[in-house]
Coordinates of C-alpha atoms in Angstrom, one line a residue:
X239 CA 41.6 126.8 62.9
X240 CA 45.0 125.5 62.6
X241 CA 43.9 122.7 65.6
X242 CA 41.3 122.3 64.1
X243 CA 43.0 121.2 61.0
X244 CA 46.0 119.1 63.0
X245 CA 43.7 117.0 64.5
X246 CA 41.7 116.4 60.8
X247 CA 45.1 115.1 59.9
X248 CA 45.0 113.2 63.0
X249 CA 42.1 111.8 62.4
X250 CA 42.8 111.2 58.7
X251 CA 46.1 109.2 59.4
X252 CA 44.8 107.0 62.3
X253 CA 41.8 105.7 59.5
X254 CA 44.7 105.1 56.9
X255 CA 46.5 103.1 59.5
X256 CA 43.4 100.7 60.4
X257 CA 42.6 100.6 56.8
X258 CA 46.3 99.6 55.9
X259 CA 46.4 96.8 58.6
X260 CA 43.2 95.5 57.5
X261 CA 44.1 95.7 53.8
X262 CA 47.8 93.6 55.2
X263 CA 46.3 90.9 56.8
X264 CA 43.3 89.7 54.4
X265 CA 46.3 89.6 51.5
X266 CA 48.3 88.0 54.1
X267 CA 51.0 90.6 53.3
X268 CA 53.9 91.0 56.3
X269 CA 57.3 92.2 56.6
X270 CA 59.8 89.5 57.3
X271 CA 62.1 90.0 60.7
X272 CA 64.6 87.7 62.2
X273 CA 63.0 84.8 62.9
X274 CA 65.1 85.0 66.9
X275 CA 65.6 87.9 69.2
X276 CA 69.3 86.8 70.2
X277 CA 69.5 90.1 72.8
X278 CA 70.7 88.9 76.5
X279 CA 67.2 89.5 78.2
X280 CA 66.4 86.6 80.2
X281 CA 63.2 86.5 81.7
X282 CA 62.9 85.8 85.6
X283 CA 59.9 84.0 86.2
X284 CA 60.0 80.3 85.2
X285 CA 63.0 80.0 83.7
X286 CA 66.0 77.5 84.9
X287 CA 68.3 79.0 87.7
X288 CA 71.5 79.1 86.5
X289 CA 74.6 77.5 88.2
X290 CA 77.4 79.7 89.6
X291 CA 80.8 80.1 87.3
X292 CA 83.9 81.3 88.2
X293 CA 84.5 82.2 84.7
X294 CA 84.2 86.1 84.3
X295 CA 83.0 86.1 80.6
X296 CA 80.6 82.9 79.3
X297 CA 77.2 82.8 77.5
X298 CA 75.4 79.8 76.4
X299 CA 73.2 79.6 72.9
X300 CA 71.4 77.0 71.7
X301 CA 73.2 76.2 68.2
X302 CA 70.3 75.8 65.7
X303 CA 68.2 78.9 66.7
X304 CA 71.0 81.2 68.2
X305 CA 68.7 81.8 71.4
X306 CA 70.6 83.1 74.2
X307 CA 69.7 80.4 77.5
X308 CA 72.5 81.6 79.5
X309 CA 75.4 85.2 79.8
X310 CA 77.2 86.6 81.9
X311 CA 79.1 89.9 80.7
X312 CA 78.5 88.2 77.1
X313 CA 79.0 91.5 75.4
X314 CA 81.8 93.0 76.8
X315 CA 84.5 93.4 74.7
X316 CA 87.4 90.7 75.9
X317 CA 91.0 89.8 73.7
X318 CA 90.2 86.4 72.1
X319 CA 93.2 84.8 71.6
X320 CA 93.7 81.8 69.3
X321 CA 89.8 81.4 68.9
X322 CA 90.2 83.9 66.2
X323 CA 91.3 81.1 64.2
X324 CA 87.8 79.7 63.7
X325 CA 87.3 83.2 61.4
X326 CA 90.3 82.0 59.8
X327 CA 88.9 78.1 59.2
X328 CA 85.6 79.9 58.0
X329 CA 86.6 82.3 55.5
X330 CA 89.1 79.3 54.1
X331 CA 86.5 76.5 54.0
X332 CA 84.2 79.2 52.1
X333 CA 86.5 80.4 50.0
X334 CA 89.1 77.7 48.8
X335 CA 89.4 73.9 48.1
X336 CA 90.5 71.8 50.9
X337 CA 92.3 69.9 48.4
X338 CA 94.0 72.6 46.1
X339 CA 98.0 73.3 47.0
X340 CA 98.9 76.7 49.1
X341 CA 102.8 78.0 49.0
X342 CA 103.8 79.6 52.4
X343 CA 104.7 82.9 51.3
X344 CA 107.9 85.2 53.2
X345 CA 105.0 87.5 54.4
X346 CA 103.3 84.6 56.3
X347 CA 106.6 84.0 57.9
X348 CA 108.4 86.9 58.5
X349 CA 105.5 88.7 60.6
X350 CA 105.7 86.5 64.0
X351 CA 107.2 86.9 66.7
X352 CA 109.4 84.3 68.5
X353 CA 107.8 82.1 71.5
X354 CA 104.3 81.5 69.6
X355 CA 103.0 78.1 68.7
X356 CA 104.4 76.9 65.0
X357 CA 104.5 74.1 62.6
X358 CA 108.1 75.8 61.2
X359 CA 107.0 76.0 58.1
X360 CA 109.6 77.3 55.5
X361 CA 108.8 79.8 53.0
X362 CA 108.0 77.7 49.3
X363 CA 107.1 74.9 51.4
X364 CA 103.7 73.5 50.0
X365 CA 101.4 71.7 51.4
X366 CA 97.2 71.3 50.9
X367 CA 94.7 73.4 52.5
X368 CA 93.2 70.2 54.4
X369 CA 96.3 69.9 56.1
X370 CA 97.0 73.4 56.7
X371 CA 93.8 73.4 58.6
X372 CA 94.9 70.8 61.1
X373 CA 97.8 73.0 62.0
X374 CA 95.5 75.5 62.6
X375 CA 92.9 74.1 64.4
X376 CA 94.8 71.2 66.6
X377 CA 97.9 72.5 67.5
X378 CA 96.7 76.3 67.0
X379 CA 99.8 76.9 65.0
X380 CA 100.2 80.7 63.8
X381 CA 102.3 80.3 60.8
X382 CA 99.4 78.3 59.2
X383 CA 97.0 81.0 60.0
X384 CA 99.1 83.5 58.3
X385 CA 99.9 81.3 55.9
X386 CA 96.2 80.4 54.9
X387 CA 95.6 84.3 55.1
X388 CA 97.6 85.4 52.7
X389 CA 96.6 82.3 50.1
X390 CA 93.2 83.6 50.7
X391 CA 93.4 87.2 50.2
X392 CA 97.4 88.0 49.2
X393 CA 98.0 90.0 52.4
X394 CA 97.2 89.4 56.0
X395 CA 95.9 93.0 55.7
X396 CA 93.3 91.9 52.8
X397 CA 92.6 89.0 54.7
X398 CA 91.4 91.0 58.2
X399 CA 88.9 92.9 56.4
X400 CA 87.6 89.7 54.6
X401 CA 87.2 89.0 58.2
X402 CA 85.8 91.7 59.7
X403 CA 83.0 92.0 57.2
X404 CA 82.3 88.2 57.9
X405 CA 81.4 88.5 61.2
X406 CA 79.5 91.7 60.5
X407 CA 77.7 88.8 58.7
X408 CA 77.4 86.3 60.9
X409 CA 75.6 88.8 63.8
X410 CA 79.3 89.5 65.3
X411 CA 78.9 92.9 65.3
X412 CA 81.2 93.9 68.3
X413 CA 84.1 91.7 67.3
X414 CA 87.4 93.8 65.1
X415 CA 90.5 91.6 63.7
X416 CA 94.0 92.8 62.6
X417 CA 95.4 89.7 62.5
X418 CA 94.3 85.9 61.4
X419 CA 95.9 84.2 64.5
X420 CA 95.0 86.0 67.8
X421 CA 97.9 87.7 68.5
X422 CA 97.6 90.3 70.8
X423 CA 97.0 93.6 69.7
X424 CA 94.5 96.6 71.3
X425 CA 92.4 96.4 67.9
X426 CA 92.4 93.4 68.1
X427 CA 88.8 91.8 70.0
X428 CA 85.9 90.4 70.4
X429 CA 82.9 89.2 72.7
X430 CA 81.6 85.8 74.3
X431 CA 78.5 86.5 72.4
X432 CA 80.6 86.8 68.8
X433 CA 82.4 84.0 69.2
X434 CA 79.6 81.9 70.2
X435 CA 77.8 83.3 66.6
X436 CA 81.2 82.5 64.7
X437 CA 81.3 79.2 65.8
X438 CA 77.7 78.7 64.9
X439 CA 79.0 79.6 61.3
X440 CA 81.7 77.3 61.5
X441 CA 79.6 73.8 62.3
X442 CA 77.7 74.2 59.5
X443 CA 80.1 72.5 57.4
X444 CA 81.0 68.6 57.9
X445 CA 84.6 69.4 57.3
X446 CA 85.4 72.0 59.9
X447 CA 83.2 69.3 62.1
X448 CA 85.6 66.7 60.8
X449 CA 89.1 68.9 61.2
X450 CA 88.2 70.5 64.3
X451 CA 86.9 67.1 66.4
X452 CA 90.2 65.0 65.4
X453 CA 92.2 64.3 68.5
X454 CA 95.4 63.3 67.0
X455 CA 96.9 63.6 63.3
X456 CA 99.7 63.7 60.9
X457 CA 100.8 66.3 58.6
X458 CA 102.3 64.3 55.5
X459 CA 105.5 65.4 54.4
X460 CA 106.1 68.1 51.9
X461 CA 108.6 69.2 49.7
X462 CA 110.3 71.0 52.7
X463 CA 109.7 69.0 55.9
X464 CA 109.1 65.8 57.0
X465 CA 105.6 64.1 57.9
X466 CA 104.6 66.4 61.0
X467 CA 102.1 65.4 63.9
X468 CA 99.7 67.0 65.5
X469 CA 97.7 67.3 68.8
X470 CA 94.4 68.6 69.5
X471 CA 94.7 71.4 72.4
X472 CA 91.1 71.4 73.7
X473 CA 91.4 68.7 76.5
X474 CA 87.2 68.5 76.9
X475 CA 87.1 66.1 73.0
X476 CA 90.2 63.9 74.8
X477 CA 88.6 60.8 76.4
X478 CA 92.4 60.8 78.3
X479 CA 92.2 64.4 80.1
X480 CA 90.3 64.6 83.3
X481 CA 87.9 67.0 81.7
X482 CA 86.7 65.0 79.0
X483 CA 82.8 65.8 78.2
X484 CA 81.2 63.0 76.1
X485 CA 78.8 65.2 74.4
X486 CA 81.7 68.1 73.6
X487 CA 81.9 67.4 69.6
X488 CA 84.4 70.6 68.2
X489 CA 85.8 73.7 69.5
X490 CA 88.7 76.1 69.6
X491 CA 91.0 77.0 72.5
X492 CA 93.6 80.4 72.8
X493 CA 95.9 81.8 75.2
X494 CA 97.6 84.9 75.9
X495 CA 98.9 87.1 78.6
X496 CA 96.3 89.9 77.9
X497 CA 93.5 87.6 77.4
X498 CA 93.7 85.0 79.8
X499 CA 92.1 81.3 78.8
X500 CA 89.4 81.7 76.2
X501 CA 87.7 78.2 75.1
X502 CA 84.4 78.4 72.8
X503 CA 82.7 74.6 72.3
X504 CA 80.1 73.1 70.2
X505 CA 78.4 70.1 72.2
X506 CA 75.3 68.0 70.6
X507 CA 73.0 65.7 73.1
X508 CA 70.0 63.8 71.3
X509 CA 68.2 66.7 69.5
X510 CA 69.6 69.5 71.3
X511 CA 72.9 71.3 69.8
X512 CA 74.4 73.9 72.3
X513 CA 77.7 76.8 71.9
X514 CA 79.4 77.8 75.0
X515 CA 82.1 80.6 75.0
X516 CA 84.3 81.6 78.2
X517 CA 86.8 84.4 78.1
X518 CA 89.3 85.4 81.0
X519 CA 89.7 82.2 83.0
X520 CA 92.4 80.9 85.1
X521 CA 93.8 77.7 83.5
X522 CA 91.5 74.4 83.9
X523 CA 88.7 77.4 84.7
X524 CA 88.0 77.4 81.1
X525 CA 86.8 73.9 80.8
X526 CA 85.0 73.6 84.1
X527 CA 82.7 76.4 83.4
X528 CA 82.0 75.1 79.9
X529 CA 80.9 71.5 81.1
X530 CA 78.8 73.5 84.1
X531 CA 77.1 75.3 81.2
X532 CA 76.3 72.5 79.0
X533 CA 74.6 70.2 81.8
X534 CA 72.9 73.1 83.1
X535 CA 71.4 73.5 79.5
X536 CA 71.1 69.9 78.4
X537 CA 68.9 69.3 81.7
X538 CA 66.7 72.1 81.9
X539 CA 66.0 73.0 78.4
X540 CA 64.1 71.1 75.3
X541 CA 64.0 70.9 71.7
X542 CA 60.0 70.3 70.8
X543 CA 60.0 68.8 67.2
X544 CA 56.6 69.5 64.8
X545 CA 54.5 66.3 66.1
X546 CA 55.2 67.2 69.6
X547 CA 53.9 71.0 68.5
X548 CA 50.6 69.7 66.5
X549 CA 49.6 67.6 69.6
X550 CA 49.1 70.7 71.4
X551 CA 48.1 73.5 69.2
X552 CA 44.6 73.0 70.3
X553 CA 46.3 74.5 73.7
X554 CA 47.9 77.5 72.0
X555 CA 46.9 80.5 73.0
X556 CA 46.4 83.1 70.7
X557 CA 44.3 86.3 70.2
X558 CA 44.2 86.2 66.1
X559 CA 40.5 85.7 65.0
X560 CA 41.6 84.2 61.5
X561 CA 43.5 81.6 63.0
X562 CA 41.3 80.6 65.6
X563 CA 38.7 80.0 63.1
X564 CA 40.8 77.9 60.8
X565 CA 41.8 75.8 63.9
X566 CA 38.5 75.2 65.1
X567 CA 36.7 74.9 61.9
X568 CA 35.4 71.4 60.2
X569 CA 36.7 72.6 56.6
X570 CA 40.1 73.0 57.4
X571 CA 43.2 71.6 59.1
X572 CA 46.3 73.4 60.1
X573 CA 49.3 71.7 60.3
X574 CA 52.7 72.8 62.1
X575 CA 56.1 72.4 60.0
X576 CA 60.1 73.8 60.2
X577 CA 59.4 73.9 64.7
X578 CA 62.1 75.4 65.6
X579 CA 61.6 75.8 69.4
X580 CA 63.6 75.7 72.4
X581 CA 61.9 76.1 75.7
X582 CA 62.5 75.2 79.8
X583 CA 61.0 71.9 80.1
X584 CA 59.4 73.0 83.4
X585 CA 57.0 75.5 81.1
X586 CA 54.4 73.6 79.4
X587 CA 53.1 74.8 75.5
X588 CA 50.2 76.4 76.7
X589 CA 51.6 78.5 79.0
X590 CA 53.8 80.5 76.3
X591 CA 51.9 83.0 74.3
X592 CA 52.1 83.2 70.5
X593 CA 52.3 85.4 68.0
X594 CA 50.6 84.9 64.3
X595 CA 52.9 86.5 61.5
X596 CA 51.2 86.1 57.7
X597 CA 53.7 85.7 54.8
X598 CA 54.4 87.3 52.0
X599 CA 53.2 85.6 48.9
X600 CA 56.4 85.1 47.2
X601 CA 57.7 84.1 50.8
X602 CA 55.3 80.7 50.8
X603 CA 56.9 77.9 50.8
X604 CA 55.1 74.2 50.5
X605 CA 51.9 75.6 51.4
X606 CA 52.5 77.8 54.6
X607 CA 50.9 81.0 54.4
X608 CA 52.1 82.2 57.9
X609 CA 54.5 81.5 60.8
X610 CA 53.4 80.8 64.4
X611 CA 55.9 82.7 67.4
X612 CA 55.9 81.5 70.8
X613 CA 57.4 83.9 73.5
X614 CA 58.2 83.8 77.1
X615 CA 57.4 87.2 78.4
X616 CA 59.3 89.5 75.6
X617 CA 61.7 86.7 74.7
X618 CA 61.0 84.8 71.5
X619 CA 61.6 80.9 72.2
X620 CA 61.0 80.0 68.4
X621 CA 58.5 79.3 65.8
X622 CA 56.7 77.2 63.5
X623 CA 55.5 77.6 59.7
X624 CA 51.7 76.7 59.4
X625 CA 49.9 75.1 56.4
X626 CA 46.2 75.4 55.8
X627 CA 44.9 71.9 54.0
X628 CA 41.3 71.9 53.3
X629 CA 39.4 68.6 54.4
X630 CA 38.2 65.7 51.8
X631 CA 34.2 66.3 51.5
X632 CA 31.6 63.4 50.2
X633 CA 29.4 64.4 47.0
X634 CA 26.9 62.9 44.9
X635 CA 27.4 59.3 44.8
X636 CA 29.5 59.1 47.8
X637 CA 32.4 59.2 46.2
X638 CA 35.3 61.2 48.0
X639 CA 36.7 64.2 46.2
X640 CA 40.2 65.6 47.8
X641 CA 40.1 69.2 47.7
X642 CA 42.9 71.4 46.7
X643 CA 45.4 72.6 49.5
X644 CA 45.2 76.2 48.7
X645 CA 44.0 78.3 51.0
X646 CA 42.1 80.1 48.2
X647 CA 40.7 77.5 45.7
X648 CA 36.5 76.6 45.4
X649 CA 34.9 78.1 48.4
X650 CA 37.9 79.4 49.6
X651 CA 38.2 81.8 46.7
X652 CA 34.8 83.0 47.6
X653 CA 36.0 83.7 50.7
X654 CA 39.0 85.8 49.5
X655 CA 36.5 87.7 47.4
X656 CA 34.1 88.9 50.1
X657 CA 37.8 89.8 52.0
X658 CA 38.6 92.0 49.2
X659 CA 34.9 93.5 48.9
X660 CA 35.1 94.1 52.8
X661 CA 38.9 95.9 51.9
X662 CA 37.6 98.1 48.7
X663 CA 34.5 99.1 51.2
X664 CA 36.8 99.9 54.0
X665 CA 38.8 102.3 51.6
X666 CA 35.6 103.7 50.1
X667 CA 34.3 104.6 53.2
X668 CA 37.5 106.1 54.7
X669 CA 38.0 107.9 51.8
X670 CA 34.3 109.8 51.7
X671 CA 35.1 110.2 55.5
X672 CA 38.2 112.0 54.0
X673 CA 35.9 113.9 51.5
X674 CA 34.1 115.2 54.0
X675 CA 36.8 116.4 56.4
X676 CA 38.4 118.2 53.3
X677 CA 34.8 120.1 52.6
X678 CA 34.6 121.0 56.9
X679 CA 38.0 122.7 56.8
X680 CA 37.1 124.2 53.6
X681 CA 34.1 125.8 54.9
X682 CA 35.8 126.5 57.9
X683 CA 38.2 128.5 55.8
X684 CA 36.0 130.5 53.6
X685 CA 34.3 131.4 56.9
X686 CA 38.0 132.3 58.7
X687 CA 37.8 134.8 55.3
X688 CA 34.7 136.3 55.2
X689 CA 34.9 137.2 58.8
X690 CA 38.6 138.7 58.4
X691 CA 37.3 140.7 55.3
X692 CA 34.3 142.2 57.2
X693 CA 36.6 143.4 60.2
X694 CA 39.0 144.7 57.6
X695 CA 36.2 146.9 55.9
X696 CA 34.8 148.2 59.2
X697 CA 37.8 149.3 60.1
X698 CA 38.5 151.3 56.7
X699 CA 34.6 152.9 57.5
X700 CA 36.0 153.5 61.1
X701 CA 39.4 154.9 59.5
X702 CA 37.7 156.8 56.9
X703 CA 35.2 158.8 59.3
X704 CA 38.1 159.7 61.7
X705 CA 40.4 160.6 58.5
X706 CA 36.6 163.6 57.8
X707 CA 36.4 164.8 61.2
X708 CA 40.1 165.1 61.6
X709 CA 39.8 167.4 58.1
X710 CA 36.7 169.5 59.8
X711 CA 38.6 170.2 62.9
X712 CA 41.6 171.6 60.3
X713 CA 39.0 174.0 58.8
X714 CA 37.1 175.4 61.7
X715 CA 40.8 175.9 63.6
X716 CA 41.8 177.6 59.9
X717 CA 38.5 180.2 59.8
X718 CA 39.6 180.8 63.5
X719 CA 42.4 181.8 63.1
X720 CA 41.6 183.8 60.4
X721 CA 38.9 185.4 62.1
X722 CA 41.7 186.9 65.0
X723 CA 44.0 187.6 62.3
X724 CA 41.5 189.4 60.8
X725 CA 40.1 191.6 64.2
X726 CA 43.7 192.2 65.0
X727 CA 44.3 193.9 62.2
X728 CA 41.0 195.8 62.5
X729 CA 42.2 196.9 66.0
X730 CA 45.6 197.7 65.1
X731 CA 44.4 200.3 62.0
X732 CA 41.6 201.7 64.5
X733 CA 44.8 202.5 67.2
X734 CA 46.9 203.7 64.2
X735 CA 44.2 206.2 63.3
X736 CA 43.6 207.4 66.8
X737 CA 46.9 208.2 66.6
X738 CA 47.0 209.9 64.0
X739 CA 44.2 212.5 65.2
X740 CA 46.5 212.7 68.3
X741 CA 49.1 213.7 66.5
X742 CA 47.2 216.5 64.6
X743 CA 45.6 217.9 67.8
X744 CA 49.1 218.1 69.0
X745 CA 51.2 220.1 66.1
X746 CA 47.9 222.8 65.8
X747 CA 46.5 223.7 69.5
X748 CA 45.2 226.3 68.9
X749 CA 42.9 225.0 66.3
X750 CA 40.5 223.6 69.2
X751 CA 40.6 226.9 70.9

């Protein structure tokens, strides 16, 4: 019975579940994910063979969508070094005015230790947030970093936890700081993979783009110091260093013992924008790894814009009924918008397969009512929102009415009744098929009962007859025994009389002669 009844249940849930997706898609309901899978699979037919590195740590993303194209130990944890400071120019840039006045505080000062890069800024010296930022992000000074840290968030303690929960943020979620500047410290790291997510924070603002790509500047003076000037350190943005890149546009370098050269770059070529982050290099290794990585991506991958994706979506493939109808029906039109798609240009569109997502209602926007994915094996390339626009149709007269670009407006609406019929009838009938599993086991039950109380009563009878003959048995053995009781006794007053009479003979002999 109790199988029976699991596999009812069984039955029961696996109708809901049909009836649930039906009921999803005809309301165009769907639960929103992240629009890229940034995990490290990388799948090994048809996509671009990699060149060899000597740099032990590196990955390669593409900047707009986060997509992984390239890694090599990307998530191991590594020391960063001075590239912590782009946390530092991202929490500041969010948080403050570039233009308002900071005061270097003696906690800014009195916490480094001798030998690391510096401006020599003197406690009470002020000086504007813009500026501070160019000692941090050219020279890599580490007074400015502690120094914007505590303006920020009054310690340098507040200020790594405004930190850490900022990267938790921006996807970094194997990345701990203790300090703003990248001094080393065992709780104190990060991964190629973070970085390269960090920076992608960082570029979308003009001014860290502006700061951070500047080659040479000076430092006006303040009330404690003369005018100062100021070098960039990352030698691929100087058109002077043998390993200028033309297409390298901002970055961040660091340096220590225990991390070895760490370099994490942001390079833009036509329509493609690419991050590259290399950890534990050899000096020079760092920049000759990044360049290798960013030709190796600029050549063998492409950005496909929405024209580009609306000339061939007659060759997507796709197994969704709904959208194949729409596509290939007179009434309608579907038009691609928002593409954002990387993909090897040796793969053609058709040879990616596609994934229809439907939106939310209060996710629409403009008219798209669902999102097209294209994947390469598991890995998700990109997408593309799609509108629905009904087609112009001649009436009386000939005159030419446009039609309304809602997906559910004049016939449409019609449409999206007969959907709901079809999704009330669905539930009516699972629910009467539910009805009728609740009678079965019912009547399955009653018949479990009827049969347990019938062997319960015959064994009663059964316990009842044994209980009488058992009671017999008692009485017969009683009358028995009373019986031999009863013929003993008989015997032993017949013996007691005989002798008796012997007795009598004896005492008076004579009485017999």
């Amino acid at each position: 019975m109790g199988k029976m009844k699991s596999k009812g249940v069984r039955k029961m849930k696996s109708l809901m579940k049909k009836i649930s997706m039906v009921f999803l898609l005809c309301m165009c309901f769907t639960i929103t994910a992240e629009a890229y899978d940034d995990s490290y699979y990388i799948p090994e037919d048809n996509w671009p063979e990699a060149p060899e590195i000597t740099a032990p740590t590196a990955v390669l993303i593409d900047a707009e969508s986060g997509m992984v194209l390239y890694a090599k130990h990307a998530d191991a944890r590594r020391f960063p070094a001075s590239i912590t400071k782009l946390m530092t120019a991202l929490l500041t840039i969010e948080d403050s005015s570039l233009d308002e006045q900071m005061v270097f505080e003696k906690e800014a000062l009195g916490t480094l230790p001798p030998g690391y890069v510096s401006i020599y800024a003197s406690e009470g010296e002020v000086m504007s947030v813009r500026e501070c930022l160019y000692a941090l992000l050219l020279p890599s000074a580490n007074d400015a970093a502690n120094g914007l840290a505590v303006h920020d968030a009054g310690t340098i303690a507040a200020f790594a936890e405004k930190m850490n929960q900022r990267a938790v943020e921006a996807g970094a979620m194997g990345t701990h700081f203790v300090n703003p500047s990248g001094l080393a410290d065992p709780d104190h790291y990060t991964t190629a993979h973070d970085m390269s997510l960090i920076l992608r924070q960082c570029i979308r603002y003009p001014e860290f783009l502006e700061i951070a790509g500047t080659v040479k500047h000076t430092i006006p003076a303040t009330n404690k110091s003369a005018a100062r000037y100021v070098d960039l350190t990352h030698q691929m943005l100087k058109k002077t260093s043998p390993y200028y890149y033309e297409y390298a546009v901002a970055g961040k370098t660091g340096n220590t013992t225990e991390s070895g050269r760490t370099l994490v770059t942001y390079a833009k070529k036509g329509d493609m924008e690419l991050i590259c982050c290399v950890m534990q290099c050899e000096d020079g290794e760092q920049f000759l790894s990044t360049k290798a990585l960013f030709e190796y991506g600029f050549r063998n991958f492409e950005v496909l814009s929405d024209r580009k994706v609306e000339q061939d979506i007659g060759s997507v493939k796709t197994e969704d009924t709904a959208f194949r109808f729409m596509e290939g029906s007179r009434k309608f039109r579907l038009q691609l918008t928002g593409t954002e798609l990387v993909k090897p240009v040796s793969v053609s569109l058709d040879k990616l397969d596609t994934k229809i997502v439907y939106l939310n209602p209060t996710e629409e926007e403009n008219g798209c009512f669902a999102e097209l994915q294209y994947f390469m094996r598991d890995k998700q390339l990109g997408s593309s929102k799609v509108k629905m626009e009904i087609l112009n149709e001649v009436v009386a007269g000939g005159k030419i009415i446009p039609q309304h670009s809602s997906p559910l407006h004049n016939s449409d609406f019609m449409l999206f009744l007969i959907c709901m019929a079809g999704i009330i009838t669905t539930l009516w009938i699972g629910w009467m098929a539910a009805v009728k599993d609740i009678r079965k086991n019912r009547q399955e039950k009653e018949a479990e009962a009827a049969e347990k109380i019938e062997t319960v009563e015959t064994a009663a009878e059964k316990a009842e007859n044994t209980e009488e003959e058992e009671q017999i048995e008692e009485i017969v053995a009683q009358k028995c025994e009373e019986k031999t009781e009863a013929e003993e006794k008989s015997a032993e007053e017949t013996d007691a009389e005989d002798e008796k009479e012997s007795v009598k003979d004896n005492v008076n002999p004579e009485a017999h002669n």
